[in-house]
Amino acid sequence: MNFKKPAFLFFFIASCFTSAFAQRDTVGLTTILDKTTKYAAAFPIEKVYLHFDKPYYAATDTIWFKAYVTIEKHLPSALSKIVYIDIANSQDTIVKEVKLSVVNGFAMGSIVLTPGAYPEGNYHLRAYTGWMRNSDPEYFFNKNLVIGNPVDNAVSTNISFNTAMVNKRIRINASISYKDPGEAPLANKKITWTATAVNGDELGKGKGNTDANGLFNLDFTGDNASVLQSAILTTIIDTGSRKPVLKMFPLKTAAGIKDVQFFPEGGDLLVGVRSKVAFKAIGTNGLGLNVKGNITDNTGAEVAAISTQHLGMGVFALSPEDGKSYKANITFADGTKTTYDLPRIRPAGITMALFNTDPATVTLKISANAPYFTNNQNKQYYIIAQTGGTILFAAQTKLDAAVYSSAIQKSKFPTGIVQFTLFTATGVPVSERIVFIQNNDAMNLTVTADKKIYNTRQNVKMVVNAKSKTLPVMGNFSVAVIDEGKVPFDENNETTILSNLLLSSELKGYVEKPNYYFLAKNTNAADDLDVLMLTQGYRRISYSNILVGKYPQIYLYPEQQGLEISGILRTNTGMPVSKGNLLLQMPGKASEETYTDMVGNFKFSKLTFKDSAQVTITARNNPLSKNMAVSINGESYQPASKNNYVYDEIPNIDSTFKPYLANSKKVYDSQHILKEVVIKATVYKKPLHRDWPGLTGLPTIPDQTVGAEVFKGCPSLFNCLPSMVLGITADNGLFYFIRNYNSSDKLPIQIYLDGKPVDATALSTVRGDDVESVEVYKTDGFSGANKQTGTAGLILVNMRKINKTKISFAQMQDLIPKPYEVTYTANGFAVTKEFYSPRYLVGKPMGGPDLRSTIYWNPKVLTDKTGAATFDFFNADGRGTYRATIEGIDADGNLGRYVLRYTVK
């Protein structure tokens, strides 16, 4: 069997093609290349990676980050001009949306975590462009964002679970430890608890008291483990000295589900062909489990012993025999045993294997068993290797031997995942394998400091040097310096520019501890990475669709020129106005003008404005403008989706991150010391539901009242409300009680704004700083409000009162809405803040304590033509090890990352 490489590959080809080849018996190799290249050109793969200043946060912090938007070969993307960042809570409700302007593939931003707006919990952060929305959200940048609460955390908890099967039902026992901020157990305190499924079904509830050690035990049963994976346990403890404290715990780790999956190399097990079989054992939380066991055939004979080698993954060799079946007998670390059937064995077939242990070559082996070889001898086969849609290797051969192997130089491929596919002459992919190629082609990036040991508050000077091989490169970088004593973390579990762009973003599914494979100290990383390639799915390119011309549907095209505002101009009778004049005005900006098309549509493009900008669009320059009406189209939002990245969630945040949260509390207290003042003012009556006659008949006491302090800093009440009010969620512009959501009684909550019924979307323009309180009612009492509107429950938003003043008739006329003119607050680009880094000068007063955990953040480190850049900053008061991390990309798509540690005494 001799491979013949085609004389050329097509990289730029016509955009139109015929699919007549689909009716032929054979498909030429050049046709596969042609169609694959056309697909890659029509659907370029864009990625977003975010570099953060640290791995987790407190609800007093500011999240600092930089977005790297890349296209094929990791080049900075010129495709999209906007990157979107969403934060969703544990109930998959989006609580924060940020838009950033992308310039030459880069953007930088920050998110302030206002206490009250972000209760303690695991949040899901995702980042994407408009172009990426055309593909599966699995390919967005996804991160589990852990946020602790150092300000209002009177109770520290730690929960553990025990699971057992009783009469085919899952019995859950939870043991919870309750402590006060001083680590003293909260003994003999009243507890009430409820376990609730995502659809609101009650799985169990009860009450009791903690014991002398602050421990509380509860148990309940469930019929379905999958229900438990998305269920929540809520406990309320009465501490006796303040309001009851609510704690919520995800139950996914309590479900006790264990599973082992098997992955034959190349896709199939074939009779008579010795193959590698990888396996992966995972628990309920999706993380790997250690197992051991053996493989036996249907006679009970052992044919292989197996055990995991890394994070629940392992591999063994198997030579299937005709007429036999095989099973795996697995023993888990806790002693439980389970038997699994191995995948079906095919009596005839062909498969492909790759051997990736040689530093210079990857060896490809094709094996056909006897029946398949007999029926397909001398037929044509093709092999294609591609990465990111770019074909890097192609060959064709005749099947003139049952087994053939060939070495391919790794220098043909860049570092990263390469997909090898074996095709028949009819263009059918029959075997596939992905492999990670590690070449010495990464950017040579280094950071040096002027000292190895520093004093507190001493100036640190650092120099960056970036080279590609031996040549200096101009690159765009971000650097974060943290006090590791305050922010401890597991380096293996980091998400880095290398682990994300080269590994995680290429694979569909979760990669546990992705940075493990990129740390030099992990000597077995290369072998473990190859097992990962055997167990992980790669689905960027589907040849079955490409070869028949089945392309993904495009819903959104890249935002080439910035923000857009569109709408329609009609007459008062509803008829569209053709060639109508529209004027757009914003404070501090020149007016812009446009005209409607034949059906009244208009669009303002190429806009750049900051978030919460006041926009006026008017048709006043048209004849008979008073008989016209302007309507603005709503923005297109990526809908909230179920968070599939729950594997990194932390169940015991307050105890797991105790050192960090304790320091954050000190920082908060030092910045919020109030001096005693005497206030003389008229006490005004706070608005309540009983002030509005239309709400007569409601229960006297609301089920929940949320005060003004919780809403401070919230830019849009519609977005913030689900995270600030317990037990509600949002979907399609409506609010629901979680227990009613997905049930037969799925009715939305009626919203009242200062006593008037409004749509929930009306809260989009309500700022949290203007809210006095929010009252929540699960029933409408005797008011009849729900019956009139077909809703369930009420949320009453009471606004702060302002002093009333008399206005003139002309001023009153200005307040009356004009149909031909619309003024509203538009969602623009988020304002980019500058990271504050104090500068301590010799002989100057030192000021208060410097308790920073993020010592320095700079998203704009640019190396010059010599490959160099410099920056400096001052240490804080913390002593110990400081860690500087720099990441970035140069103009040719070379990735770089470097970590430097130094000591502060």
PDB file of C-alpha atoms in Angstrom, residues 508-637:
ATOM      1  CA  LYS A 508     -17.072  19.435  22.441  1.00  0.00           C
ATOM      2  CA  GLY A 509     -17.486  18.642  26.097  1.00  0.00           C
ATOM      3  CA  TYR A 510     -15.727  19.322  29.359  1.00  0.00           C
ATOM      4  CA  VAL A 511     -11.964  18.969  29.780  1.00  0.00           C
ATOM      5  CA  GLU A 512     -10.994  18.414  33.401  1.00  0.00           C
ATOM      6  CA  LYS A 513      -7.870  20.231  34.646  1.00  0.00           C
ATOM      7  CA  PRO A 514      -6.905  21.485  31.165  1.00  0.00           C
ATOM      8  CA  ASN A 515      -3.697  23.216  32.202  1.00  0.00           C
ATOM      9  CA  TYR A 516      -2.260  19.944  33.512  1.00  0.00           C
ATOM     10  CA  TYR A 517      -1.297  19.037  29.946  1.00  0.00           C
ATOM     11  CA  PHE A 518       0.751  22.226  29.476  1.00  0.00           C
ATOM     12  CA  LEU A 519       2.834  22.273  32.652  1.00  0.00           C
ATOM     13  CA  ALA A 520       6.419  21.058  32.251  1.00  0.00           C
ATOM     14  CA  LYS A 521       6.408  19.581  35.771  1.00  0.00           C
ATOM     15  CA  ASN A 522       3.798  16.987  34.732  1.00  0.00           C
ATOM     16  CA  THR A 523       6.090  14.365  33.148  1.00  0.00           C
ATOM     17  CA  ASN A 524       3.240  12.032  32.133  1.00  0.00           C
ATOM     18  CA  ALA A 525       1.211  14.789  30.496  1.00  0.00           C
ATOM     19  CA  ALA A 526       1.946  13.713  26.899  1.00  0.00           C
ATOM     20  CA  ASP A 527       0.738  10.125  27.478  1.00  0.00           C
ATOM     21  CA  ASP A 528      -2.297  11.339  29.409  1.00  0.00           C
ATOM     22  CA  LEU A 529      -3.113  13.852  26.679  1.00  0.00           C
ATOM     23  CA  ASP A 530      -3.177  11.092  24.060  1.00  0.00           C
ATOM     24  CA  VAL A 531      -5.683   9.154  26.165  1.00  0.00           C
ATOM     25  CA  LEU A 532      -7.753  12.331  26.399  1.00  0.00           C
ATOM     26  CA  MET A 533      -7.736  12.518  22.578  1.00  0.00           C
ATOM     27  CA  LEU A 534      -9.100   8.958  22.463  1.00  0.00           C
ATOM     28  CA  THR A 535     -11.969   9.727  24.835  1.00  0.00           C
ATOM     29  CA  GLN A 536     -12.963  13.206  23.685  1.00  0.00           C
ATOM     30  CA  GLY A 537     -15.162  14.114  20.747  1.00  0.00           C
ATOM     31  CA  TYR A 538     -14.065  16.519  17.992  1.00  0.00           C
ATOM     32  CA  ARG A 539     -16.963  17.841  15.963  1.00  0.00           C
ATOM     33  CA  ARG A 540     -15.778  21.072  14.377  1.00  0.00           C
ATOM     34  CA  ILE A 541     -15.865  19.497  10.909  1.00  0.00           C
ATOM     35  CA  SER A 542     -18.562  17.066   9.725  1.00  0.00           C
ATOM     36  CA  TYR A 543     -17.470  15.609   6.394  1.00  0.00           C
ATOM     37  CA  SER A 544     -20.800  13.868   5.907  1.00  0.00           C
ATOM     38  CA  ASN A 545     -22.496  17.261   5.626  1.00  0.00           C
ATOM     39  CA  ILE A 546     -19.691  18.965   3.717  1.00  0.00           C
ATOM     40  CA  LEU A 547     -19.582  16.412   0.890  1.00  0.00           C
ATOM     41  CA  VAL A 548     -23.308  16.756   0.169  1.00  0.00           C
ATOM     42  CA  GLY A 549     -23.203  20.541   0.392  1.00  0.00           C
ATOM     43  CA  LYS A 550     -25.171  20.744   3.646  1.00  0.00           C
ATOM     44  CA  TYR A 551     -24.002  23.961   5.264  1.00  0.00           C
ATOM     45  CA  PRO A 552     -25.090  25.361   8.634  1.00  0.00           C
ATOM     46  CA  GLN A 553     -27.761  27.998   8.548  1.00  0.00           C
ATOM     47  CA  ILE A 554     -26.469  31.527   9.046  1.00  0.00           C
ATOM     48  CA  TYR A 555     -28.630  33.575  11.392  1.00  0.00           C
ATOM     49  CA  LEU A 556     -26.250  36.399  12.178  1.00  0.00           C
ATOM     50  CA  TYR A 557     -23.504  37.965  10.127  1.00  0.00           C
ATOM     51  CA  PRO A 558     -20.471  39.640  11.684  1.00  0.00           C
ATOM     52  CA  GLU A 559     -20.898  43.184  13.023  1.00  0.00           C
ATOM     53  CA  GLN A 560     -18.363  44.724  10.653  1.00  0.00           C
ATOM     54  CA  GLN A 561     -18.910  48.369  11.577  1.00  0.00           C
ATOM     55  CA  GLY A 562     -20.059  48.523  15.187  1.00  0.00           C
ATOM     56  CA  LEU A 563     -23.438  49.012  16.835  1.00  0.00           C
ATOM     57  CA  GLU A 564     -26.705  49.332  14.943  1.00  0.00           C
ATOM     58  CA  ILE A 565     -30.109  50.821  15.713  1.00  0.00           C
ATOM     59  CA  SER A 566     -32.979  49.928  13.407  1.00  0.00           C
ATOM     60  CA  GLY A 567     -36.715  50.358  13.253  1.00  0.00           C
ATOM     61  CA  ILE A 568     -39.671  51.266  11.072  1.00  0.00           C
ATOM     62  CA  LEU A 569     -41.450  54.534  10.261  1.00  0.00           C
ATOM     63  CA  ARG A 570     -45.206  54.382   9.726  1.00  0.00           C
ATOM     64  CA  THR A 571     -48.084  56.766   9.367  1.00  0.00           C
ATOM     65  CA  ASN A 572     -50.700  56.957  12.105  1.00  0.00           C
ATOM     66  CA  THR A 573     -52.816  54.602  10.000  1.00  0.00           C
ATOM     67  CA  GLY A 574     -50.072  51.963  10.076  1.00  0.00           C
ATOM     68  CA  MET A 575     -48.808  52.372   6.515  1.00  0.00           C
ATOM     69  CA  PRO A 576     -45.013  52.324   6.030  1.00  0.00           C
ATOM     70  CA  VAL A 577     -43.354  55.586   5.029  1.00  0.00           C
ATOM     71  CA  SER A 578     -41.050  55.209   2.013  1.00  0.00           C
ATOM     72  CA  LYS A 579     -37.917  57.376   1.766  1.00  0.00           C
ATOM     73  CA  GLY A 580     -38.727  58.989   5.103  1.00  0.00           C
ATOM     74  CA  ASN A 581     -36.070  61.043   6.874  1.00  0.00           C
ATOM     75  CA  LEU A 582     -34.794  59.945  10.296  1.00  0.00           C
ATOM     76  CA  LEU A 583     -32.405  61.851  12.532  1.00  0.00           C
ATOM     77  CA  LEU A 584     -30.422  60.237  15.377  1.00  0.00           C
ATOM     78  CA  GLN A 585     -29.151  62.410  18.209  1.00  0.00           C
ATOM     79  CA  MET A 586     -26.980  61.609  21.219  1.00  0.00           C
ATOM     80  CA  PRO A 587     -25.486  64.023  23.763  1.00  0.00           C
ATOM     81  CA  GLY A 588     -21.945  64.975  22.846  1.00  0.00           C
ATOM     82  CA  LYS A 589     -22.124  63.469  19.346  1.00  0.00           C
ATOM     83  CA  ALA A 590     -22.933  64.852  15.917  1.00  0.00           C
ATOM     84  CA  SER A 591     -26.360  64.006  14.552  1.00  0.00           C
ATOM     85  CA  GLU A 592     -26.690  61.190  12.021  1.00  0.00           C
ATOM     86  CA  GLU A 593     -29.218  60.979   9.229  1.00  0.00           C
ATOM     87  CA  THR A 594     -30.731  58.127   7.261  1.00  0.00           C
ATOM     88  CA  TYR A 595     -33.744  57.321   5.085  1.00  0.00           C
ATOM     89  CA  THR A 596     -36.270  54.513   5.089  1.00  0.00           C
ATOM     90  CA  ASP A 597     -36.496  51.902   2.356  1.00  0.00           C
ATOM     91  CA  MET A 598     -39.611  51.148   0.316  1.00  0.00           C
ATOM     92  CA  VAL A 599     -41.337  49.415   3.238  1.00  0.00           C
ATOM     93  CA  GLY A 600     -40.420  51.945   5.934  1.00  0.00           C
ATOM     94  CA  ASN A 601     -37.398  50.206   7.437  1.00  0.00           C
ATOM     95  CA  PHE A 602     -34.429  52.273   8.574  1.00  0.00           C
ATOM     96  CA  LYS A 603     -31.043  51.497  10.061  1.00  0.00           C
ATOM     97  CA  PHE A 604     -28.255  53.510  11.665  1.00  0.00           C
ATOM     98  CA  SER A 605     -24.963  51.635  11.346  1.00  0.00           C
ATOM     99  CA  LYS A 606     -21.346  52.222  12.277  1.00  0.00           C
ATOM    100  CA  LEU A 607     -22.380  53.555  15.693  1.00  0.00           C
ATOM    101  CA  THR A 608     -20.069  53.774  18.670  1.00  0.00           C
ATOM    102  CA  PHE A 609     -21.455  54.876  22.012  1.00  0.00           C
ATOM    103  CA  LYS A 610     -21.098  53.957  25.666  1.00  0.00           C
ATOM    104  CA  ASP A 611     -23.599  51.981  27.677  1.00  0.00           C
ATOM    105  CA  SER A 612     -26.762  53.730  28.921  1.00  0.00           C
ATOM    106  CA  ALA A 613     -26.474  56.510  26.341  1.00  0.00           C
ATOM    107  CA  GLN A 614     -29.616  58.581  25.768  1.00  0.00           C
ATOM    108  CA  VAL A 615     -30.682  58.250  22.137  1.00  0.00           C
ATOM    109  CA  THR A 616     -33.315  60.296  20.323  1.00  0.00           C
ATOM    110  CA  ILE A 617     -34.603  59.234  16.917  1.00  0.00           C
ATOM    111  CA  THR A 618     -36.953  61.696  15.287  1.00  0.00           C
ATOM    112  CA  ALA A 619     -38.861  62.013  12.018  1.00  0.00           C
ATOM    113  CA  ARG A 620     -39.619  65.702  12.559  1.00  0.00           C
ATOM    114  CA  ASN A 621     -37.913  66.778   9.308  1.00  0.00           C
ATOM    115  CA  ASN A 622     -40.577  65.045   7.207  1.00  0.00           C
ATOM    116  CA  PRO A 623     -43.667  66.828   5.878  1.00  0.00           C
ATOM    117  CA  LEU A 624     -46.673  65.843   7.996  1.00  0.00           C
ATOM    118  CA  SER A 625     -44.313  64.384  10.615  1.00  0.00           C
ATOM    119  CA  LYS A 626     -46.968  64.813  13.307  1.00  0.00           C
ATOM    120  CA  ASN A 627     -48.921  62.072  11.542  1.00  0.00           C
ATOM    121  CA  MET A 628     -46.013  59.621  11.738  1.00  0.00           C
ATOM    122  CA  ALA A 629     -44.813  57.152  14.347  1.00  0.00           C
ATOM    123  CA  VAL A 630     -41.340  55.755  14.947  1.00  0.00           C
ATOM    124  CA  SER A 631     -40.865  52.193  16.216  1.00  0.00           C
ATOM    125  CA  ILE A 632     -37.490  50.828  17.338  1.00  0.00           C
ATOM    126  CA  ASN A 633     -36.574  47.179  16.809  1.00  0.00           C
ATOM    127  CA  GLY A 634     -35.450  45.279  19.859  1.00  0.00           C
ATOM    128  CA  GLU A 635     -31.923  43.949  20.141  1.00  0.00           C
ATOM    129  CA  SER A 636     -31.139  40.369  19.243  1.00  0.00           C
ATOM    130  CA  TYR A 637     -29.992  38.567  22.398  1.00  0.00           C
TER     131      TYR A 637
END
